[in-house]
mmCIF file of C-alpha atoms in Angstrom:
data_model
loop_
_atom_site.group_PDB
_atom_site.id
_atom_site.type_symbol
_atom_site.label_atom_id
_atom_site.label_comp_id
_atom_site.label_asym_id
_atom_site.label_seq_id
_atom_site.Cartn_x
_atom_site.Cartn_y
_atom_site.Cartn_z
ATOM 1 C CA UNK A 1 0.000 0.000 0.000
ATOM 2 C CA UNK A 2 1.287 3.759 -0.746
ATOM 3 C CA UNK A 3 1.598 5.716 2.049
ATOM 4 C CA UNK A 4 -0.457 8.799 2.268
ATOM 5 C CA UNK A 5 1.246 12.211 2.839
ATOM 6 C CA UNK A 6 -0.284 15.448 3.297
ATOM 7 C CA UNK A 7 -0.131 19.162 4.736
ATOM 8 C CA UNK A 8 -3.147 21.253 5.651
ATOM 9 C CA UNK A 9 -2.916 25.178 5.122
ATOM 10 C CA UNK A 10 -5.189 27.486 7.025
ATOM 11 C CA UNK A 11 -5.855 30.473 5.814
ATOM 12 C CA UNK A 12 -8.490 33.206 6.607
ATOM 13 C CA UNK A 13 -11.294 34.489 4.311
ATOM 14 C CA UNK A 14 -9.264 37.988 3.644
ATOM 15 C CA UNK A 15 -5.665 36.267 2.549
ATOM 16 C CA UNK A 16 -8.210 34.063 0.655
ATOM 17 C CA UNK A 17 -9.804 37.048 -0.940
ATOM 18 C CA UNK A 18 -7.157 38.554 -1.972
ATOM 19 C CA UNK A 19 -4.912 36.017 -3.548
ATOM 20 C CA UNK A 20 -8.038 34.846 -5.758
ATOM 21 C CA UNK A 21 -8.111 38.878 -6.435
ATOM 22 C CA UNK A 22 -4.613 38.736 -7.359
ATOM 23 C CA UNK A 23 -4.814 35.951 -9.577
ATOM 24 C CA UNK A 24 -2.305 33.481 -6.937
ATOM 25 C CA UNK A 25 -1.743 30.176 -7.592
ATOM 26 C CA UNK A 26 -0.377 27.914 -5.191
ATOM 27 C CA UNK A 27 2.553 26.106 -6.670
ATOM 28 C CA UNK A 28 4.278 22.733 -4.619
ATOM 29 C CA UNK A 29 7.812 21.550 -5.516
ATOM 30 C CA UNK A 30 9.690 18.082 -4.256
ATOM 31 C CA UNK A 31 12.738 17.297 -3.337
ATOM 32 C CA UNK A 32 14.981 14.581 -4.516
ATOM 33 C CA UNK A 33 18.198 13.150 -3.130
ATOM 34 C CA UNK A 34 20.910 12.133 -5.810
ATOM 35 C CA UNK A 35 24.731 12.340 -6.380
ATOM 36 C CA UNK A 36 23.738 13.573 -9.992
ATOM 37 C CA UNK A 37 24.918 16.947 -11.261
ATOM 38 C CA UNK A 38 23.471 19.400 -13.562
ATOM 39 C CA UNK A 39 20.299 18.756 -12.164
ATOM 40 C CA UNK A 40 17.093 21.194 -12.056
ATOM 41 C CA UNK A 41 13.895 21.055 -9.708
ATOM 42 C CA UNK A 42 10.399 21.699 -11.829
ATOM 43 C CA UNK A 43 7.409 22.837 -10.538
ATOM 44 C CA UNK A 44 5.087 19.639 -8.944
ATOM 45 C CA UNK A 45 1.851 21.235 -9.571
ATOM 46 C CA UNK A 46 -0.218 24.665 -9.315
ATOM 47 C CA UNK A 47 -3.664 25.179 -8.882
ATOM 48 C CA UNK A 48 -6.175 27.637 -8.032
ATOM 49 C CA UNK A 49 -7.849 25.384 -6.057
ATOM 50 C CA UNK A 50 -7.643 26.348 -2.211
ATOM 51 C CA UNK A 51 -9.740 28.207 0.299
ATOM 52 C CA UNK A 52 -9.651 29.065 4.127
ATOM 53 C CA UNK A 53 -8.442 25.328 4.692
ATOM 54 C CA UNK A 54 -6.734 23.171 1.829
ATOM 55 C CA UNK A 55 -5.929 19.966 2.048
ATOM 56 C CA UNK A 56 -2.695 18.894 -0.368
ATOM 57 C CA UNK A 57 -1.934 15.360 -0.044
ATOM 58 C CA UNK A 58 -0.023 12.458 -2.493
ATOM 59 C CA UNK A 59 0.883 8.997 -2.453
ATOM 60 C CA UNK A 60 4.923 7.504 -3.294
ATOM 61 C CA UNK A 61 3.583 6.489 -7.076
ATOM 62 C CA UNK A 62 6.038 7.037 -9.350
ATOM 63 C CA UNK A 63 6.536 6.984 -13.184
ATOM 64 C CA UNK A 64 10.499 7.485 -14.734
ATOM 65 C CA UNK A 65 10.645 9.995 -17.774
ATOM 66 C CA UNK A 66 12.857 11.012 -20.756
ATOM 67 C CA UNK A 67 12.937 13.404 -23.332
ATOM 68 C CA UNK A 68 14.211 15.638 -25.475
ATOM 69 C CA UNK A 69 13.613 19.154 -24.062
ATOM 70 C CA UNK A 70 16.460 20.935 -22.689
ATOM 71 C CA UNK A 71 17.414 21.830 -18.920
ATOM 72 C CA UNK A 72 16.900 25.965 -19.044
ATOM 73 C CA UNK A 73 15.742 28.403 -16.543
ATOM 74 C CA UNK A 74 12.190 29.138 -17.012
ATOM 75 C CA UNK A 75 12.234 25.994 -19.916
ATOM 76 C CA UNK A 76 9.727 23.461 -19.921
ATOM 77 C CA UNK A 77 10.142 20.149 -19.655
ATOM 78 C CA UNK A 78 8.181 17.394 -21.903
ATOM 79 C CA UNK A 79 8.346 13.739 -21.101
ATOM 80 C CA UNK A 80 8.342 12.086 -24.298
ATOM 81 C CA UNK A 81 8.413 8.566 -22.525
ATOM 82 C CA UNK A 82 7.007 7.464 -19.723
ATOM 83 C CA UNK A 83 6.987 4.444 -17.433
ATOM 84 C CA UNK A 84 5.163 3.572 -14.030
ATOM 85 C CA UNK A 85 8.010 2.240 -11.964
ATOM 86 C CA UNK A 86 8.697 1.383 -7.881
ATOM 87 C CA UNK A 87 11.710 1.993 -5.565
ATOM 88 C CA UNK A 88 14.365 -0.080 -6.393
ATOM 89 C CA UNK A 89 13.986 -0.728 -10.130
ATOM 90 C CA UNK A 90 15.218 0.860 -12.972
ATOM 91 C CA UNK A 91 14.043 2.060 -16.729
ATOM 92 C CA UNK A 92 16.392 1.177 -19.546
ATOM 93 C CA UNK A 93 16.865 3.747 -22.536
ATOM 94 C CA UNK A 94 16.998 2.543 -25.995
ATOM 95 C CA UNK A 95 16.764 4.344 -29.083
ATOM 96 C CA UNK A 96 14.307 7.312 -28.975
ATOM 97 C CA UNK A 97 14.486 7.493 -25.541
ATOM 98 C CA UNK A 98 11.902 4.440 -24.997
ATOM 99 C CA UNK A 99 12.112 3.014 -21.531
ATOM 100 C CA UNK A 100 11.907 -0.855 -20.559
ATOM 101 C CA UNK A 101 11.661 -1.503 -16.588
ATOM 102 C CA UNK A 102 13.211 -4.162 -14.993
ATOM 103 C CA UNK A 103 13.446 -5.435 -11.148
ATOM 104 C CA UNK A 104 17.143 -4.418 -11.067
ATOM 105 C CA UNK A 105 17.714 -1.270 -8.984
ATOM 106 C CA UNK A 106 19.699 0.486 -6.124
ATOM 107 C CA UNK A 107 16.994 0.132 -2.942
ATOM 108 C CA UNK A 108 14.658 3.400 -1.891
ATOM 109 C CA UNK A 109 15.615 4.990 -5.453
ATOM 110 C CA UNK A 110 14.859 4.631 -8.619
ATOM 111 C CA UNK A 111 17.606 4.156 -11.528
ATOM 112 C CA UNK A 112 17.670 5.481 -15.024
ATOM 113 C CA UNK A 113 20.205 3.639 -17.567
ATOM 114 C CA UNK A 114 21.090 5.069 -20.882
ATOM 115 C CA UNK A 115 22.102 2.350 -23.645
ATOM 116 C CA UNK A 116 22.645 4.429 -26.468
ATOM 117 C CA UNK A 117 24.802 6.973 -27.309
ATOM 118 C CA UNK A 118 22.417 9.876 -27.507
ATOM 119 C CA UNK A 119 21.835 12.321 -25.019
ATOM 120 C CA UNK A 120 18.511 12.498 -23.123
ATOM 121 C CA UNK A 121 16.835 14.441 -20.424
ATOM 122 C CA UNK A 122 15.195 12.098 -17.362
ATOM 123 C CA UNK A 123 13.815 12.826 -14.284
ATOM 124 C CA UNK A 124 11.425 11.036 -12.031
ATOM 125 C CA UNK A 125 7.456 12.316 -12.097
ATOM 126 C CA UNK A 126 5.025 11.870 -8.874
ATOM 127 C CA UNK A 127 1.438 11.826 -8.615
ATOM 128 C CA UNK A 128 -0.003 15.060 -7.353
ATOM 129 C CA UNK A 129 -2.528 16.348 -5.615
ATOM 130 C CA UNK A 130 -4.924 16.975 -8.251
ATOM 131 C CA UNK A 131 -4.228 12.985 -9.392
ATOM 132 C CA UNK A 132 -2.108 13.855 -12.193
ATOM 133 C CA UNK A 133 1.501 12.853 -12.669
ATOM 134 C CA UNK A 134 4.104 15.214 -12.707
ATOM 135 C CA UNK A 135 8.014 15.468 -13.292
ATOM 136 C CA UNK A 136 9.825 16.472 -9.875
ATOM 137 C CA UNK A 137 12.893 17.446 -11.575
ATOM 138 C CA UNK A 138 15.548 16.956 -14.527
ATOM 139 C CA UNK A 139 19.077 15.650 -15.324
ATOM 140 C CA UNK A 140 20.905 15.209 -17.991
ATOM 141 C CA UNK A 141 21.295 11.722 -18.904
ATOM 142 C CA UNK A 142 24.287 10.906 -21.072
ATOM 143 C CA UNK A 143 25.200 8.448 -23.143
ATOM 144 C CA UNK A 144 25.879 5.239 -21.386
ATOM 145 C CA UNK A 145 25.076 6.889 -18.261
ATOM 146 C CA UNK A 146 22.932 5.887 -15.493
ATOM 147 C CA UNK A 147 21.143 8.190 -13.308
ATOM 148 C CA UNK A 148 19.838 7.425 -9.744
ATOM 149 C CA UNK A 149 17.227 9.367 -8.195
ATOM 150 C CA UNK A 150 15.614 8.797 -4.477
ATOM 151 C CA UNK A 151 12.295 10.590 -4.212
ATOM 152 C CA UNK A 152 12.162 12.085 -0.279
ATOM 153 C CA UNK A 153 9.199 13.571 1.459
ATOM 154 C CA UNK A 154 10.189 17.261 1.686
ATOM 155 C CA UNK A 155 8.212 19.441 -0.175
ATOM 156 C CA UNK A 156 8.466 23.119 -0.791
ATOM 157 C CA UNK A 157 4.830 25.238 -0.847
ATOM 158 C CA UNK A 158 4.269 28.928 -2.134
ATOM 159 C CA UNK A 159 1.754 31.320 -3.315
ATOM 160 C CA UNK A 160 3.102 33.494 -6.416
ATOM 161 C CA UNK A 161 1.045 34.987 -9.113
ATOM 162 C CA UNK A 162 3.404 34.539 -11.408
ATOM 163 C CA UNK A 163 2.049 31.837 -14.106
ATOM 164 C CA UNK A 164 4.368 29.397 -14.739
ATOM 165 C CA UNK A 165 3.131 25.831 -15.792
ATOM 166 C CA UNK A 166 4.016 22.861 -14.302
ATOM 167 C CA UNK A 167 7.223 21.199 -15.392
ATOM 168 C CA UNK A 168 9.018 24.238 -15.608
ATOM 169 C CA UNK A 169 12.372 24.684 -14.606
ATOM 170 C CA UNK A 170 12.409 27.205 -11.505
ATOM 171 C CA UNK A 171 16.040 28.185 -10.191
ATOM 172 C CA UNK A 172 14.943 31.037 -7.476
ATOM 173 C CA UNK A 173 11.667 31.180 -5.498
ATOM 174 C CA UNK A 174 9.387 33.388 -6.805
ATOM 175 C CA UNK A 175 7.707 34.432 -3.057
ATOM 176 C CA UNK A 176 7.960 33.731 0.278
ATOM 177 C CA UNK A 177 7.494 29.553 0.534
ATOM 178 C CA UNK A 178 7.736 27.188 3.238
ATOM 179 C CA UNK A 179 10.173 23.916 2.829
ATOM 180 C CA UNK A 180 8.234 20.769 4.979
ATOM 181 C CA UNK A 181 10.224 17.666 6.070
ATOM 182 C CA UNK A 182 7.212 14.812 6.059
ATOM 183 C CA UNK A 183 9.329 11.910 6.581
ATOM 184 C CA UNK A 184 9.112 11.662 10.580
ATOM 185 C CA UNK A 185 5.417 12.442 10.510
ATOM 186 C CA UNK A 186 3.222 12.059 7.042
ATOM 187 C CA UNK A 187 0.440 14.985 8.169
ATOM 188 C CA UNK A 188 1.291 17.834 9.440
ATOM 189 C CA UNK A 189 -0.780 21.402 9.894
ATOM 190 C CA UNK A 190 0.607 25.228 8.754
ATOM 191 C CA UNK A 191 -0.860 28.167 7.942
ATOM 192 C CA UNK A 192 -0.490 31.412 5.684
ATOM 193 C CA UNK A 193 -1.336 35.064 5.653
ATOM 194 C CA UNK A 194 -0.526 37.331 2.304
ATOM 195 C CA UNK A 195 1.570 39.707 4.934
ATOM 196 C CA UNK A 196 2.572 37.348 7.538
ATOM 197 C CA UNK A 197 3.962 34.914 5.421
ATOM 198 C CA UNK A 198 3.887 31.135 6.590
ATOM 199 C CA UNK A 199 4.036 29.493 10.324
ATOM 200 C CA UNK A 200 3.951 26.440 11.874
ATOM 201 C CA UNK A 201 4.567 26.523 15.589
ATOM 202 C CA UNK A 202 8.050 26.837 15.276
ATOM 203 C CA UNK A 203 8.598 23.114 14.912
ATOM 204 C CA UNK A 204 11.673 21.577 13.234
ATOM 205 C CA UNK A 205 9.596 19.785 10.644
ATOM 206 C CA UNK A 206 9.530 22.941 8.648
ATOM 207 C CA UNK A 207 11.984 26.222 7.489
ATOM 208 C CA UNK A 208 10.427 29.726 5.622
ATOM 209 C CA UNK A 209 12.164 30.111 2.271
ATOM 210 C CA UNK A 210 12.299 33.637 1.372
ATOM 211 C CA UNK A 211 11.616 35.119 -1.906
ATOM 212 C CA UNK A 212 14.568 35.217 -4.693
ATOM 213 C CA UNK A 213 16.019 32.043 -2.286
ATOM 214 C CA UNK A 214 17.878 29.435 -4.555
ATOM 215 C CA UNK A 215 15.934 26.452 -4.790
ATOM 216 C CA UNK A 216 18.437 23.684 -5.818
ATOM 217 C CA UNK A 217 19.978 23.200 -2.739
ATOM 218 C CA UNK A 218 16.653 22.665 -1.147
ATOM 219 C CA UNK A 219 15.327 20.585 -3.752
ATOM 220 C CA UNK A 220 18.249 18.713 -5.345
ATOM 221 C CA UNK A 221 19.742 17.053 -2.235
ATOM 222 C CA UNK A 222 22.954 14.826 -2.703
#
């Protein structure tokens, strides 16, 4: 069974109010834990969907992506394969990117081998909250190459009204966010006010990211 994970934001009706007003989305990002390099985090997922209290939540299902878009600040990038795959296996690459999974892996990650010679993009997508499965982030994958990627349960949460779509490369927060550690206790509570920013009680689970921060080294952990 997938374990359940979630965070519940309180708001009240005036932040509320206002951020539909101003056009806010709230965007999540996740983090991953690799000794790749080059890497990028992508947005998780946006929506417009929220109100005085929100409920995002996810489960550790997993799909393992190539593809041929390029790793660029403010880019996009499109998974041109696709493959549902579980900790501790890995996708091989053949020509055109095309992925084969196979029960051969590195434990709590999942592994990406390249057996061509061409270059790819690949990254490792999630289900979100909204059901849908999207990329967490991107590496190059060269030639030859294997990359291994461990999904963790530390997300990072803000409201921007910029409008970015989801798969984007982001390299600096756009807002004030809020980075959550989930993996001692799979539900935890916070809350949010447009001026205030974020708070949680002060608890070690969780650490206020402030706008123009670098996300990377929050999101691309090694």
């Amino acid at each position: 069974m997938a374990t359940p994970y979630g965070v519940t934001i309180t708001m009240s009706a005036s932040t509320v109010t206002n951020l539909i007003n101003g056009n806010f989305n709230l965007y999540g990002f996740k983090a991953v834990q690799t000794t790749q390099s080059g890497g990028a985090p992508l947005v998780w997922f946006k929506t417009l969907n929220y109100s005085t209290t929100t409920a995002v939540s996810w489960q550790e299902q997993y799909q393992a992506y190539t593809s041929n878009s390029s790793i660029i600040a403010n880019g996009q990038i499109i998974a041109s394969n696709s493959n549902n795959i579980n900790l501790g296996q890995t996708m091989n690459v053949a020509t055109g990117g095309i992925g084969t999974v196979v029960n051969d892996g590195t434990d709590l990650a999942i592994s990406i081998l390249n057996q061509t010679t061409t270059q790819y993009t690949c990254g490792i997508s999630q289900t979100a909250t909204d059901g849908s499965m999207n990329p967490l982030c991107a590496f190059p994958l060269y030639g030859g190459n294997m990359d291994v990627i461990a999904p963790i349960e530390k997300i990072l949460l803000m409201f921007s009204s910029n409008q970015i779509n989801t798969g984007t490369v982001i390299q600096k927060a756009y807002s004030p966010g809020i980075f959550i550690d989930l993996t001692a206790n799979n539900n935890v509570n916070v809350a949010y006010d447009l001026n205030a920013g974020w708070s949680w009680g002060g608890y070690s689970w969780a650490q206020s990211v402030t706008a123009n921060a670098s996300m990377s080294p929050l999101l691309i952990q090694s």
